[in-house]
mmCIF file of C-alpha atoms in Angstrom:
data_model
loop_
_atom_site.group_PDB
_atom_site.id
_atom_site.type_symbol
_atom_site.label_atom_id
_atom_site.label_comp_id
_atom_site.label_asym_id
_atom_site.label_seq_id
_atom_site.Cartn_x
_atom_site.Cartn_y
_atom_site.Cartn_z
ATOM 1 C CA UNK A 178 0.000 0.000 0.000
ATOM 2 C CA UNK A 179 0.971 3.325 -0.623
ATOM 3 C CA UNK A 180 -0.133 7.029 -0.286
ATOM 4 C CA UNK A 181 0.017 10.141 -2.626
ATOM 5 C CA UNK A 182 -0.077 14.167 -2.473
ATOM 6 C CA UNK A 183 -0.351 15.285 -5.967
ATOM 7 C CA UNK A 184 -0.557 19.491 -6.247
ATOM 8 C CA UNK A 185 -1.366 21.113 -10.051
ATOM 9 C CA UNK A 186 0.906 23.734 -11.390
ATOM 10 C CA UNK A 187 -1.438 26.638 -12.733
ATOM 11 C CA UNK A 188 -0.314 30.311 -13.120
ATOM 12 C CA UNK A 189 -3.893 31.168 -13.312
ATOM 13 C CA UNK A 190 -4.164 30.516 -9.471
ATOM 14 C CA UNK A 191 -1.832 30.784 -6.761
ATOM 15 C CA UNK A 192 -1.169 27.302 -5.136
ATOM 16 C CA UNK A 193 1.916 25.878 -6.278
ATOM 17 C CA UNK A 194 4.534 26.075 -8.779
ATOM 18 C CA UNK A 195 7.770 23.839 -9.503
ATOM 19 C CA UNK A 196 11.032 26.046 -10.711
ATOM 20 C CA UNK A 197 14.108 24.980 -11.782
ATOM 21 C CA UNK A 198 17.674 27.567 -12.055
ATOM 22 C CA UNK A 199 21.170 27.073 -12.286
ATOM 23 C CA UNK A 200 23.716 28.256 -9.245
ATOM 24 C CA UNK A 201 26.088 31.286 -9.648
ATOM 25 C CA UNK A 202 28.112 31.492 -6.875
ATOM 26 C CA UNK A 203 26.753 34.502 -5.709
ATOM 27 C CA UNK A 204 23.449 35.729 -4.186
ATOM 28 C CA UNK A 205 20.880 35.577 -6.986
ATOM 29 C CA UNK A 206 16.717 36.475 -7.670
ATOM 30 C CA UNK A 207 15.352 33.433 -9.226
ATOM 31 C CA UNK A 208 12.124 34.531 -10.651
ATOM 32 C CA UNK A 209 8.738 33.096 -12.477
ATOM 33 C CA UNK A 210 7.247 31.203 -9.407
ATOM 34 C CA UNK A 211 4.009 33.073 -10.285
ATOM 35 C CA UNK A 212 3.272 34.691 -6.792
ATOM 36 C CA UNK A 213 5.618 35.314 -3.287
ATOM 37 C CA UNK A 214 6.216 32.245 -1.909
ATOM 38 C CA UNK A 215 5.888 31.014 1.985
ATOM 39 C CA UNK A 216 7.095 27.491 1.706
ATOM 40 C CA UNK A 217 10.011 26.848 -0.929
ATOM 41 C CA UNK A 218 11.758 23.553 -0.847
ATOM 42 C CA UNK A 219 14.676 23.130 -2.658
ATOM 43 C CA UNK A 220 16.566 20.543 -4.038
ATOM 44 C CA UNK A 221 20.170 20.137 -5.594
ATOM 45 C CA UNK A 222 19.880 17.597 -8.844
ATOM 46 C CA UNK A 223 23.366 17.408 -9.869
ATOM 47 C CA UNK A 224 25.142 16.640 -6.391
ATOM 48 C CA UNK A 225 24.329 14.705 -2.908
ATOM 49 C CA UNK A 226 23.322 17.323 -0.680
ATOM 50 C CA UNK A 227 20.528 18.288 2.003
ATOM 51 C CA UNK A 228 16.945 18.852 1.022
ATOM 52 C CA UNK A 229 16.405 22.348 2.307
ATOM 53 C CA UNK A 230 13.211 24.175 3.548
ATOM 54 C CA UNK A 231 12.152 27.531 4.327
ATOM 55 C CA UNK A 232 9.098 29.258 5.014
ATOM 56 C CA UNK A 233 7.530 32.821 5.932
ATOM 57 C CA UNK A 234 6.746 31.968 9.486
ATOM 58 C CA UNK A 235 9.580 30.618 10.856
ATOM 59 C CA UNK A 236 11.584 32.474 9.010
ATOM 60 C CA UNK A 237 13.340 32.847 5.274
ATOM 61 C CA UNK A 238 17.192 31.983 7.005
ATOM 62 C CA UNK A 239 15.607 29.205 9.172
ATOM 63 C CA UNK A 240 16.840 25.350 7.750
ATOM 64 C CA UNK A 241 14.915 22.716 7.929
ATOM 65 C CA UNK A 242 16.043 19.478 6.378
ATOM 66 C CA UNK A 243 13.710 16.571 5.084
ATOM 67 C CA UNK A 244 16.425 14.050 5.214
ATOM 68 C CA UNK A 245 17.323 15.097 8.787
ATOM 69 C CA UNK A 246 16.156 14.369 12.312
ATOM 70 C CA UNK A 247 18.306 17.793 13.201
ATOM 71 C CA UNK A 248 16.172 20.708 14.513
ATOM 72 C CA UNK A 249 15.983 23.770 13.122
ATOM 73 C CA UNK A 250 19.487 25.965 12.513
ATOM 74 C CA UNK A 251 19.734 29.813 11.346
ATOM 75 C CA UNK A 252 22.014 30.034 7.708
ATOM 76 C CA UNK A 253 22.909 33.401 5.904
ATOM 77 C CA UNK A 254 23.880 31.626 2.995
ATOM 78 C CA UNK A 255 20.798 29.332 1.788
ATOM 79 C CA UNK A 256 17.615 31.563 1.520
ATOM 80 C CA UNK A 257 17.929 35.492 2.038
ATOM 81 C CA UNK A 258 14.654 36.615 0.469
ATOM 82 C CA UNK A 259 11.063 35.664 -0.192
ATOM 83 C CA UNK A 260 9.842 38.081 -3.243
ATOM 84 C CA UNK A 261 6.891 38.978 -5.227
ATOM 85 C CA UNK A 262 7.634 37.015 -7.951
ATOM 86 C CA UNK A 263 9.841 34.010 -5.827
ATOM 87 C CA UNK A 264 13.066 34.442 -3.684
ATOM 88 C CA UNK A 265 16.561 34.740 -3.534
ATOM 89 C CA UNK A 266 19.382 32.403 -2.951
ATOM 90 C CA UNK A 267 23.214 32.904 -1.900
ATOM 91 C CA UNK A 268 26.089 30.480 -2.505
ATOM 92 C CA UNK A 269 25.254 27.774 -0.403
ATOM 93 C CA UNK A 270 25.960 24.151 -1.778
ATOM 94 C CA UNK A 271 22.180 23.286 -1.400
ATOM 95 C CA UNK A 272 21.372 26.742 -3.050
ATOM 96 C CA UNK A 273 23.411 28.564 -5.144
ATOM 97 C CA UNK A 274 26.798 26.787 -5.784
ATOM 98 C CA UNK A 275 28.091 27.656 -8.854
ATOM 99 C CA UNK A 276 27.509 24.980 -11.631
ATOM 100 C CA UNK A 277 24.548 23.658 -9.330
ATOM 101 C CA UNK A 278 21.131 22.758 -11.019
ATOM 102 C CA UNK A 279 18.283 22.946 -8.682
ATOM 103 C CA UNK A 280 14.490 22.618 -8.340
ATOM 104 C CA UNK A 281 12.379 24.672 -6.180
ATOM 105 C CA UNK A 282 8.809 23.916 -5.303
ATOM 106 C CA UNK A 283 6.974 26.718 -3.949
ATOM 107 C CA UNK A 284 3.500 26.902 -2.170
ATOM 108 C CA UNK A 285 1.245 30.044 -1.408
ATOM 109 C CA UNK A 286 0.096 29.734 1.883
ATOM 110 C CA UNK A 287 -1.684 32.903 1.997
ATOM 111 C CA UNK A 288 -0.918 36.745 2.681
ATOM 112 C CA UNK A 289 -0.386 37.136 6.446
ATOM 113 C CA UNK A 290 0.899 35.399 9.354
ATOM 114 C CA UNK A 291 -2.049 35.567 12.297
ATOM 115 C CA UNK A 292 -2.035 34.585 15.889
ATOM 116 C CA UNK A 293 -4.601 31.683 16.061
ATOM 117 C CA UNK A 294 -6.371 31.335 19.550
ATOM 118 C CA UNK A 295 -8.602 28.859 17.824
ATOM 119 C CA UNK A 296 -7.212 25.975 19.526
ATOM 120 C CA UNK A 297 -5.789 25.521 23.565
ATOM 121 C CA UNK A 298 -2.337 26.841 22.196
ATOM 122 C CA UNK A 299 -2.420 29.840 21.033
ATOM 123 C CA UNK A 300 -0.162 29.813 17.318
ATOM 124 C CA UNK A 301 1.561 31.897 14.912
ATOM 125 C CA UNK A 302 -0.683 30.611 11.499
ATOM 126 C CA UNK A 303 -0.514 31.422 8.003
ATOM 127 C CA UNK A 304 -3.410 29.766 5.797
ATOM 128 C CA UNK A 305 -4.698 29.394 2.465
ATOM 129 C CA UNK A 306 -7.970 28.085 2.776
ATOM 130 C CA UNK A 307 -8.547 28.640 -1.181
ATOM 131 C CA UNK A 308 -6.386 26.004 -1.496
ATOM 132 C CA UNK A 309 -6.379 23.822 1.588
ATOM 133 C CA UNK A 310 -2.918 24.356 2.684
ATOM 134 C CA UNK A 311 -1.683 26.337 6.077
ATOM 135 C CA UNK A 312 2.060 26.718 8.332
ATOM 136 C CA UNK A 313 1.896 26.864 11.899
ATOM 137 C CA UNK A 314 4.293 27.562 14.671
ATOM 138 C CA UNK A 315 3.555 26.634 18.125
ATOM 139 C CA UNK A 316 5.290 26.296 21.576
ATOM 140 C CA UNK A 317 4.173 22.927 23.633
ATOM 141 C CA UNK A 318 2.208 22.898 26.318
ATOM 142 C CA UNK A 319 0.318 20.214 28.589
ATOM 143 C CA UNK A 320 -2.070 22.449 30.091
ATOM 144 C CA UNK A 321 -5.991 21.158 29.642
ATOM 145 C CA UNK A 322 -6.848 18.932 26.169
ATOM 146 C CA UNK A 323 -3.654 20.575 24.271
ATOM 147 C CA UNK A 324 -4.815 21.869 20.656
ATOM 148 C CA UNK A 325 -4.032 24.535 17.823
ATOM 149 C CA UNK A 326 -5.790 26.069 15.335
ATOM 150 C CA UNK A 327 -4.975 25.309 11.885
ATOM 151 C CA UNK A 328 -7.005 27.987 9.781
ATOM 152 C CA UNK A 329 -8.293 26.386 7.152
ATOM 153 C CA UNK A 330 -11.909 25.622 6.714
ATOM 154 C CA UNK A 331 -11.619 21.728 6.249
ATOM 155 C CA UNK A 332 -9.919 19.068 8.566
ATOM 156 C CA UNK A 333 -6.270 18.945 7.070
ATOM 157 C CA UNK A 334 -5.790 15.164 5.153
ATOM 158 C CA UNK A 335 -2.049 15.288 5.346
ATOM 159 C CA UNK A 336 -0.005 17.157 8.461
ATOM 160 C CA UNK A 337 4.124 16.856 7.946
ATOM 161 C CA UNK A 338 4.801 17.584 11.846
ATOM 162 C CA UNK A 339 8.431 18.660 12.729
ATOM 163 C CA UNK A 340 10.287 19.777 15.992
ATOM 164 C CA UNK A 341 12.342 22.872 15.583
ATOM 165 C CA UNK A 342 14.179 22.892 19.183
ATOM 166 C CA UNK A 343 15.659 19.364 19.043
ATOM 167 C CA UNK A 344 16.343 16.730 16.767
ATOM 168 C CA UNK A 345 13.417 14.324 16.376
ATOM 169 C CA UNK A 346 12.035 12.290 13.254
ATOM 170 C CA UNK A 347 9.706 14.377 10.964
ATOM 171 C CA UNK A 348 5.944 12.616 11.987
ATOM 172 C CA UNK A 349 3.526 12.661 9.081
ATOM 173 C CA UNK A 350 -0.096 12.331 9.767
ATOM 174 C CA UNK A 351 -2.166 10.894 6.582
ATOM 175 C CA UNK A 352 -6.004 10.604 6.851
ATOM 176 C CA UNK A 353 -5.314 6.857 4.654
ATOM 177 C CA UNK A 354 -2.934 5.083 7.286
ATOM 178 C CA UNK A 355 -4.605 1.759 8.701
ATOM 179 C CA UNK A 356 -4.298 3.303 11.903
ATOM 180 C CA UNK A 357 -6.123 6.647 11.658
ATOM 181 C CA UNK A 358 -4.397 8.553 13.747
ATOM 182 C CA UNK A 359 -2.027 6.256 15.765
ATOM 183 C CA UNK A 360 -0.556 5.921 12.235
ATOM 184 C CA UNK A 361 2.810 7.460 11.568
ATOM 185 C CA UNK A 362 5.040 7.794 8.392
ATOM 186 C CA UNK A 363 8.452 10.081 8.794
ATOM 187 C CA UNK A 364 9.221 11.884 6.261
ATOM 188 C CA UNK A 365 13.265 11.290 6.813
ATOM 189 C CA UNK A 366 13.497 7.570 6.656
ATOM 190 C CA UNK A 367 12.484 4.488 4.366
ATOM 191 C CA UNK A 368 10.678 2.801 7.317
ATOM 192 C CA UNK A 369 7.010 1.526 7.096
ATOM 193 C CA UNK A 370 4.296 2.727 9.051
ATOM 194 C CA UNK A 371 4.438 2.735 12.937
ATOM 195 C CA UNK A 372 2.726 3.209 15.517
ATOM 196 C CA UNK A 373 2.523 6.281 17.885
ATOM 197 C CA UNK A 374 -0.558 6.283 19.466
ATOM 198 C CA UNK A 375 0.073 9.527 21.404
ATOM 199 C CA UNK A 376 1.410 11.634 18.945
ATOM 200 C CA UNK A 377 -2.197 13.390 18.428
ATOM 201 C CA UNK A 378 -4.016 12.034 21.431
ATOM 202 C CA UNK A 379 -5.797 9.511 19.549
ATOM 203 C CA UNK A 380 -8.059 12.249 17.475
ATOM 204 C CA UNK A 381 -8.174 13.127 13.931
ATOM 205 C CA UNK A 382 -8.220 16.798 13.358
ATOM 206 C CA UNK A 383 -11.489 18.670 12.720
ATOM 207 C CA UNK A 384 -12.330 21.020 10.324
ATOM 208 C CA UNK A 385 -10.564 23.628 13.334
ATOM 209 C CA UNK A 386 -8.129 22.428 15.267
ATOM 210 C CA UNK A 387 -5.194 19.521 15.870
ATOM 211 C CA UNK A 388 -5.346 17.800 18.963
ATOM 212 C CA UNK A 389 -2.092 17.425 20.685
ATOM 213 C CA UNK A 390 -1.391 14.951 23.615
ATOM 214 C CA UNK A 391 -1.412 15.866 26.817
ATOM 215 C CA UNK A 392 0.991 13.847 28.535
ATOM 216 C CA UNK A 393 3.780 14.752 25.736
ATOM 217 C CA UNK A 394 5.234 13.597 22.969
ATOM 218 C CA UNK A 395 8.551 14.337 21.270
ATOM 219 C CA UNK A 396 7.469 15.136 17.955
ATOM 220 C CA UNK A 397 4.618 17.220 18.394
ATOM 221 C CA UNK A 398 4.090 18.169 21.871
ATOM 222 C CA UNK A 399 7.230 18.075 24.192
ATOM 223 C CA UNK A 400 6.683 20.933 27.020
ATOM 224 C CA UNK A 401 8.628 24.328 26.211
ATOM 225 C CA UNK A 402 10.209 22.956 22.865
ATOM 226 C CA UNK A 403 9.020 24.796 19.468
ATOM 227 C CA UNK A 404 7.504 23.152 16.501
ATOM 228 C CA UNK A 405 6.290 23.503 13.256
ATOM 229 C CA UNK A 406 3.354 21.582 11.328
ATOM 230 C CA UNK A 407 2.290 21.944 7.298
ATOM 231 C CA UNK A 408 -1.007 21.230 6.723
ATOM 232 C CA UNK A 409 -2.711 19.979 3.685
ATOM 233 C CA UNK A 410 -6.581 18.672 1.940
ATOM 234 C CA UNK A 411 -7.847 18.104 -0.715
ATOM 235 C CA UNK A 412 -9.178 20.829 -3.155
ATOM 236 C CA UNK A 413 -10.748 19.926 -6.351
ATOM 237 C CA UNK A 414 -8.792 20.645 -9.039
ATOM 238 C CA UNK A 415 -5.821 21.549 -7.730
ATOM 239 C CA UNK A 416 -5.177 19.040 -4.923
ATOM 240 C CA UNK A 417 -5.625 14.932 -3.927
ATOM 241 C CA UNK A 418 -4.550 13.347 -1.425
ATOM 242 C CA UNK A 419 -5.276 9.969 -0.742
ATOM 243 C CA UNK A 420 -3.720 5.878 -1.168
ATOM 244 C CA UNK A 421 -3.799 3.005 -3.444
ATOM 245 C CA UNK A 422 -3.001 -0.220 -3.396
ATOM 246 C CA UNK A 423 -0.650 -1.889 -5.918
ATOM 247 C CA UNK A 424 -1.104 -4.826 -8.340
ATOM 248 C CA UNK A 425 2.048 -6.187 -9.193
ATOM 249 C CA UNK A 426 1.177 -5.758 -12.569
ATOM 250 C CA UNK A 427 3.625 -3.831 -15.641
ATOM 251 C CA UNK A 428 1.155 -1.905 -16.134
ATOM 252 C CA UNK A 429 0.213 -0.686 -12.650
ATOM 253 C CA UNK A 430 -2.148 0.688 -10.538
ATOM 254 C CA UNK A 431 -4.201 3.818 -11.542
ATOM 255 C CA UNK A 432 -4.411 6.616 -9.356
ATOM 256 C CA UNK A 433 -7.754 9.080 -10.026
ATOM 257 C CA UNK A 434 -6.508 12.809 -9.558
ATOM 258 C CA UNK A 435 -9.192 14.673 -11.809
ATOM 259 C CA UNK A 436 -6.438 16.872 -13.346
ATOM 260 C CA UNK A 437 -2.569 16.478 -14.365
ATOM 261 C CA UNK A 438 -0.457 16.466 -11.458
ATOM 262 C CA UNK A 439 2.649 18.759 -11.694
ATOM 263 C CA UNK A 440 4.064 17.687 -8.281
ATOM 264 C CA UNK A 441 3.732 14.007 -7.016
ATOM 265 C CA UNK A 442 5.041 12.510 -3.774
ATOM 266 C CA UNK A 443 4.762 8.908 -3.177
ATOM 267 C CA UNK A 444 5.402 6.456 -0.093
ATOM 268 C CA UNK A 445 4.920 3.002 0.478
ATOM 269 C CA UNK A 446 3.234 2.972 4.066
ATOM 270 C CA UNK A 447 3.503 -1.222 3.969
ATOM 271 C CA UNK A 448 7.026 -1.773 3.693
ATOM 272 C CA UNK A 449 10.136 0.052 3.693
ATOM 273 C CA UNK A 450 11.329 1.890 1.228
ATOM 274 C CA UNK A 451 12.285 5.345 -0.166
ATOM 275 C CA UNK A 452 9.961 8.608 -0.392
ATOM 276 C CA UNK A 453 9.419 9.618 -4.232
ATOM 277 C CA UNK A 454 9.182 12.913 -5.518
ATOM 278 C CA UNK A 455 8.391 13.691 -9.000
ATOM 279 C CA UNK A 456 7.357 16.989 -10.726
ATOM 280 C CA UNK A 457 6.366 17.486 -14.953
ATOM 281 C CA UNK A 458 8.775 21.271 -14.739
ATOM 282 C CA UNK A 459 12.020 19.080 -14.701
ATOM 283 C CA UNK A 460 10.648 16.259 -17.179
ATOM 284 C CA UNK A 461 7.532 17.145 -18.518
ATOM 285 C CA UNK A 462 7.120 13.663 -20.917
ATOM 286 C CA UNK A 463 8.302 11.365 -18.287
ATOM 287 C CA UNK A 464 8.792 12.349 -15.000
ATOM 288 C CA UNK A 465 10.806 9.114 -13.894
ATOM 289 C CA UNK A 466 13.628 9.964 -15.376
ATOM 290 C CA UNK A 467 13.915 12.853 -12.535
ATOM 291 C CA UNK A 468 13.342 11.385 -9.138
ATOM 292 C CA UNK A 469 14.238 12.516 -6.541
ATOM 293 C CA UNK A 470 14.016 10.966 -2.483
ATOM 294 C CA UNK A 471 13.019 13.625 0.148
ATOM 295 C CA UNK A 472 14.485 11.179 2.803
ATOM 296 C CA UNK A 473 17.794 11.112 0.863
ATOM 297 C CA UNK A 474 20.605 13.367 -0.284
ATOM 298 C CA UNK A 475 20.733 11.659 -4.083
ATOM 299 C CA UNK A 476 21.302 13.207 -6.925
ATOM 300 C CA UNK A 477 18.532 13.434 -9.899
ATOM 301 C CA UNK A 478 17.994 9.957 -11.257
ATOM 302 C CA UNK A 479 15.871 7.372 -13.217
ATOM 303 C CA UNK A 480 13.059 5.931 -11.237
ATOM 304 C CA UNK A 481 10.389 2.962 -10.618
ATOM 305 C CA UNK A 482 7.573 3.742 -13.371
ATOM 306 C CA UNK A 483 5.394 6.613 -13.432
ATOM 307 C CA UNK A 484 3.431 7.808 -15.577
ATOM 308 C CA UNK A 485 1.411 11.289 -15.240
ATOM 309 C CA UNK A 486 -1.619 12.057 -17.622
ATOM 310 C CA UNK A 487 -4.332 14.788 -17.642
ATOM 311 C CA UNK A 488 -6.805 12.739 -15.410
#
């Protein structure tokens, strides 16, 4: 079994968009993501090195690293600049080296960062509930039935939970894992599903808030450490997020997005085995041919089959 978050590129909306640029050396604008960005994720193809992520409410110098356990770090030299048309870079190997190719995939996750008192923790929140997709920033507490607000105006399908102050395993919530919400994927290793049945105090989110646990719980509710959670559901047209299970077969299993995908990521929650990231900007005829592994420094390289199609 396996699950899927598939975004659409349009530059008639302001969701997502997928950019690729070559490294100078030196700080550089890259341009023609469509809108400012508040989540970019980059990605060196041509070398081993760290994925690297950045967004508007922690912070553009802030690094976060999929691959990673390690909390969060401040670096000059990655990220200097979200902009009105995408951001800017320095020299950084994971950046801007010179002769580095890279891919950036950006998300809009709306115009302003807000203090949400929604939930029992109050949180720093920036949502697009257009398109289903929110950051927040919270400090842990135990006090009462721990929860935060999440801003959007559905219960998120997908939460990528991460723990800024100390280095703990990125904890993905999916709405598809066998075990609801004792369910866990991280986003950092190859390992199958596990269990952590306190991670959100045995509730699924609601259309408001995420409940938290209230005894503690490293990745998403130690007391007095930081953490961050991204927040994602479905939107029609633009969005899908859900599982399928394969068949073995050469010509595979098909997956129902109802439109053409231009960012895919892919897990196996049954067994273990690598994350898979493919997007139509760097290969728009056959996306295999440019995977990449967000728990995994690789370079760029040819894949298990794919195959992406308008439906």
């Amino acid at each position: 079994n396996g699950f899927y978050l598939p975004f659409k590129q349009d530059y008639t909306v302001e969701g997502f968009s997928a950019t690729t640029y070559g490294g100078t050396g030196v700080t550089q604008h890259i341009g023609g993501v469509g809108f400012q960005p508040d989540l970019v994720w980059i990605k060196r193809r041509n070398s081993t090195d760290h994925h690297k992520l950045a967004d508007s409410v922690r912070g553009v110098q802030k690094d976060l690293h999929s691959n990673l356990a390690d909390g969060e770090y401040t670096n000059t030299d990655t990220l200097s600049a979200f902009n009105t048309d995408g951001f800017s870079v320095g020299n950084n190997s994971a950046t801007g080296a010179s002769g580095g190719s890279y891919v950036a995939w950006c998300w809009d996750m709306g115009g302003t960062t807000v203090t949400n008192t929604t939930g029992s923790i109050s949180a720093q929140v920036r949502a697009n509930s257009t398109y289903g997709q929110s950051i927040i920033t919270y400090t842990a507490s135990y006090s009462g039935q721990p929860s935060i607000g999440h801003g959007l105006s559905s219960a998120p399908e997908m939460i990528i939970f991460k723990s800024r102050s100390q280095s703990m395993d990125w904890h993905v919530y999916h709405k598809d894992l066998t075990d609801g919400n004792e369910g866990v994927i991280k986003l950092n290793t190859d390992a199958a599903q596990v269990i952590n049945n306190n991670y959100l105090d045995h509730q699924d989110p609601t259309s408001s808030i995420i409940y938290l646990p209230e005894d503690g719980n490293g990745a998403t509710n130690e007391e007095g450490h930081t953490n961050l959670a991204y927040c994602f559901h479905s939107v029609t047209g633009y969005s899908s997020i859900g599982s399928y299970t394969g068949n073995g077969s050469t010509t595979g299993t098909v997956v129902t997005t109802g439109f053409k995908p231009a960012f895919v990521l892919l897990k196996p929650s049954s067994a273990a085995d690598h994350w898979n990231l493919y997007d139509t900007t760097r290969d728009p005829s056959n996306p295999v041919n440019a995977l990449l592994f967000p728990n995994r420094t690789n370079a760029e390289g040819n894949g298990q089959d794919i195959e992406i199609s308008d439906t």
